[in-house]
Amino acid sequence: MDHQAKETAAEDRIITHMNANHQDSLIRYLRHTHHLSSFRARNAHLTSISYSSLTISTSPTPPPNSHTYLIPLEPPMTSYTEARTRLASLDAAATSALNVSPLTLKKYIRPRGFQAAIFIYVIVFFLTFPRRANFLPGAYVYDFVSSNWRYGESVMWFCFIIQPVYVTLVLAIHIAEVIYMERSRLRKYNVPRFGGLWWAWMASTFVEGWGAFVRVDKLIREEEKKKAKAEH
């Protein structure tokens, strides 16, 4: 194999490896170097590499409709054997500048067991409590509870009294939990904002709160163990 063929083969291996295993790093390169949002960079893929630069596209469509960005390598590499070290250094610099983790949260886990019960309870709450008239005679909720539970009428009257304050308090707590999830978990662990995974965790957090944090933190611990194992 001549020199040019070896160079082309090395480029192809690097491109294939980065796109298959390190798309999160490519996203961080763009966020750090070109100040793209995580949403705009979410489809990042490496299209070419040379000794002096990387070319990354953020669109699955081919030129001229695709958006491409150049990431300079300074100083230029002298061989593709340097690529692994140089790309790792780029990622470390981006991770530090963006104040994010080198780990990436890549999946959603739905609630199960007790967490699922809480999820269903909160859904029922949002379907009933926002309408105060649900707790007055003649409403389906009032009639169902009062006719099937000995203390149903008292409970309905209590719910009617506390409804305005309780709904406001619950909404405030759940909105605060959503904001905290985005800032402390999703942003830190490189989940592209407004992507499908982001919406799944944000919606789950809005409904159930605490349970979503438990599952996210479990995933993070699992990724930390995998990373530690790979380093030894």
XYZ file of C-alpha atoms in Angstrom:
232
model
C 0.000 0.000 0.000
C 1.483 3.361 -1.018
C 1.692 6.361 1.287
C -1.413 8.111 -0.065
C -3.515 4.979 0.298
C -2.349 4.591 3.908
C -3.251 8.228 4.633
C -6.719 7.798 3.128
C -7.299 4.586 5.084
C -6.237 6.317 8.323
C -8.596 9.225 7.631
C -11.476 6.835 6.976
C -10.805 4.924 10.210
C -10.751 8.119 12.276
C -13.936 9.467 10.677
C -15.785 6.176 11.140
C -14.634 5.830 14.748
C -15.529 9.400 15.742
C -18.979 9.259 14.161
C -19.770 5.856 15.637
C -18.394 6.332 19.146
C -17.733 10.008 19.874
C -20.519 12.117 18.427
C -20.866 13.778 21.815
C -17.275 15.014 21.478
C -18.018 16.436 18.022
C -20.977 18.314 19.487
C -18.750 19.752 22.216
C -16.148 20.826 19.634
C -18.812 22.862 17.830
C -20.313 24.305 20.987
C -16.895 25.424 22.212
C -15.232 26.548 18.994
C -18.199 27.916 17.045
C -20.535 28.665 19.978
C -23.385 26.583 18.589
C -26.235 25.601 20.846
C -26.497 21.928 21.758
C -29.661 21.777 19.645
C -27.994 23.173 16.513
C -25.012 20.866 16.994
C -27.066 17.754 17.786
C -26.503 16.086 14.375
C -22.759 16.728 14.283
C -20.707 14.275 12.273
C -17.134 14.365 11.071
C -16.894 14.608 7.290
C -13.142 15.023 6.815
C -9.880 15.315 8.691
C -6.437 16.564 7.736
C -3.252 17.227 9.659
C -4.380 20.821 10.245
C -8.173 20.676 10.715
C -11.447 18.819 11.160
C -14.549 19.458 9.092
C -17.808 18.793 10.910
C -21.291 18.925 9.429
C -24.467 19.517 11.426
C -26.868 18.416 8.711
C -27.568 14.957 7.307
C -28.080 16.464 3.837
C -25.138 16.706 1.429
C -23.653 20.002 0.203
C -24.673 22.657 -0.710
C -27.565 22.420 1.780
C -25.491 21.137 4.700
C -23.850 23.354 7.324
C -20.146 22.649 7.793
C -17.659 24.020 10.304
C -13.871 23.970 10.360
C -12.056 23.118 13.587
C -8.355 24.057 13.325
C -5.668 21.817 14.835
C -2.898 24.006 16.182
C -0.132 23.177 15.742
C -0.904 20.823 12.849
C -0.307 17.113 13.349
C 2.708 15.507 11.714
C 1.035 12.083 11.499
C -2.383 10.544 12.009
C -0.905 8.546 14.869
C -1.316 11.781 16.858
C -5.054 11.960 16.151
C -6.246 10.129 19.250
C -4.253 12.340 21.626
C -5.094 15.571 19.798
C -8.819 14.848 19.603
C -8.894 13.886 23.270
C -7.152 17.196 24.096
C -9.735 19.105 22.058
C -12.532 17.394 23.954
C -10.905 18.074 27.324
C -10.578 21.775 26.452
C -14.213 21.936 25.289
C -15.460 20.084 28.368
C -13.621 22.487 30.661
C -14.719 25.621 28.812
C -18.356 24.546 28.654
C -18.327 23.349 32.275
C -19.895 20.023 31.362
C -19.091 16.397 32.104
C -17.121 14.214 29.669
C -19.920 11.678 30.177
C -23.067 11.843 28.053
C -26.564 10.808 29.085
C -27.894 8.873 26.093
C -31.130 7.161 27.115
C -34.424 7.550 28.950
C -35.768 5.087 31.512
C -39.492 5.114 32.200
C -40.829 4.962 35.765
C -41.599 1.534 37.236
C -43.090 0.239 40.480
C -43.526 2.918 43.131
C -42.276 5.605 40.741
C -44.922 4.572 38.197
C -47.597 4.827 40.905
C -46.442 8.376 41.709
C -46.450 9.188 37.994
C -50.063 8.033 37.641
C -51.107 9.898 40.806
C -49.685 13.164 39.486
C -51.364 12.659 36.101
C -54.684 12.200 37.921
C -53.930 15.354 39.918
C -53.351 17.404 36.764
C -56.559 16.044 35.242
C -58.717 16.910 38.259
C -57.275 19.606 40.544
C -56.874 22.527 38.103
C -60.708 22.691 37.753
C -62.160 23.646 41.132
C -65.701 22.760 40.065
C -64.676 19.076 40.030
C -65.095 19.116 43.805
C -68.697 20.368 43.820
C -71.876 18.229 43.736
C -72.845 17.268 40.213
C -69.270 16.936 38.941
C -68.136 13.432 37.981
C -65.169 13.503 40.386
C -67.345 14.614 43.300
C -70.089 12.091 42.595
C -67.672 9.194 42.092
C -65.651 9.827 45.256
C -68.604 10.671 47.505
C -70.574 7.614 46.418
C -67.675 5.158 46.775
C -65.971 6.387 49.918
C -67.431 6.896 53.382
C -65.598 10.201 53.875
C -65.821 11.235 50.213
C -67.942 14.348 50.739
C -65.570 15.655 53.417
C -62.551 15.000 51.213
C -64.198 16.793 48.280
C -65.003 19.809 50.465
C -61.409 19.870 51.729
C -60.082 19.689 48.147
C -62.402 22.551 47.140
C -61.054 24.728 49.951
C -57.346 24.109 49.304
C -57.501 23.925 45.478
C -56.272 27.448 44.576
C -53.262 27.367 46.906
C -52.449 23.694 46.345
C -52.465 23.918 42.536
C -50.240 27.004 42.617
C -47.826 25.367 45.052
C -47.610 22.101 43.115
C -47.060 23.890 39.804
C -44.328 26.056 41.339
C -42.549 23.011 42.778
C -42.746 21.050 39.529
C -41.542 23.980 37.416
C -38.607 24.442 39.819
C -37.765 20.736 39.506
C -37.794 20.972 35.707
C -35.424 23.958 35.762
C -33.101 22.180 38.191
C -33.112 18.994 36.086
C -32.136 20.945 32.976
C -29.353 22.877 34.676
C -27.893 20.232 36.966
C -28.284 17.053 34.903
C -29.279 17.440 31.251
C -27.025 20.388 30.415
C -24.126 19.021 32.452
C -24.356 15.566 30.865
C -24.569 16.819 27.284
C -28.212 16.158 26.410
C -29.021 18.391 23.393
C -31.675 20.910 24.372
C -35.075 20.401 22.682
C -34.078 16.990 21.330
C -36.239 13.909 21.891
C -34.255 12.697 24.915
C -34.356 16.184 26.462
C -38.139 16.346 26.113
C -38.578 12.852 27.571
C -36.659 13.704 30.746
C -38.159 17.182 31.067
C -41.729 15.877 30.728
C -41.052 13.065 33.171
C -39.545 15.507 35.674
C -42.511 17.868 35.371
C -44.923 15.036 36.145
C -43.103 13.036 38.803
C -40.192 15.154 40.042
C -38.055 13.124 42.441
C -38.353 9.804 40.583
C -36.819 11.231 37.417
C -33.780 12.454 39.386
C -33.347 8.999 40.918
C -33.273 7.342 37.501
C -30.996 9.940 35.912
C -28.512 9.653 38.769
C -28.553 5.862 38.432
C -27.663 6.155 34.749
C -24.881 8.604 35.556
C -23.391 6.257 38.167
C -23.489 3.417 35.628
C -21.647 5.544 33.055
C -19.059 6.571 35.657
C -18.415 2.904 36.467
C -18.019 2.058 32.778
C -15.563 4.905 32.305
C -13.547 3.921 35.389
C -13.450 0.300 34.237
C -12.281 1.307 30.762
C -9.437 3.370 32.225
C -7.998 0.429 34.181
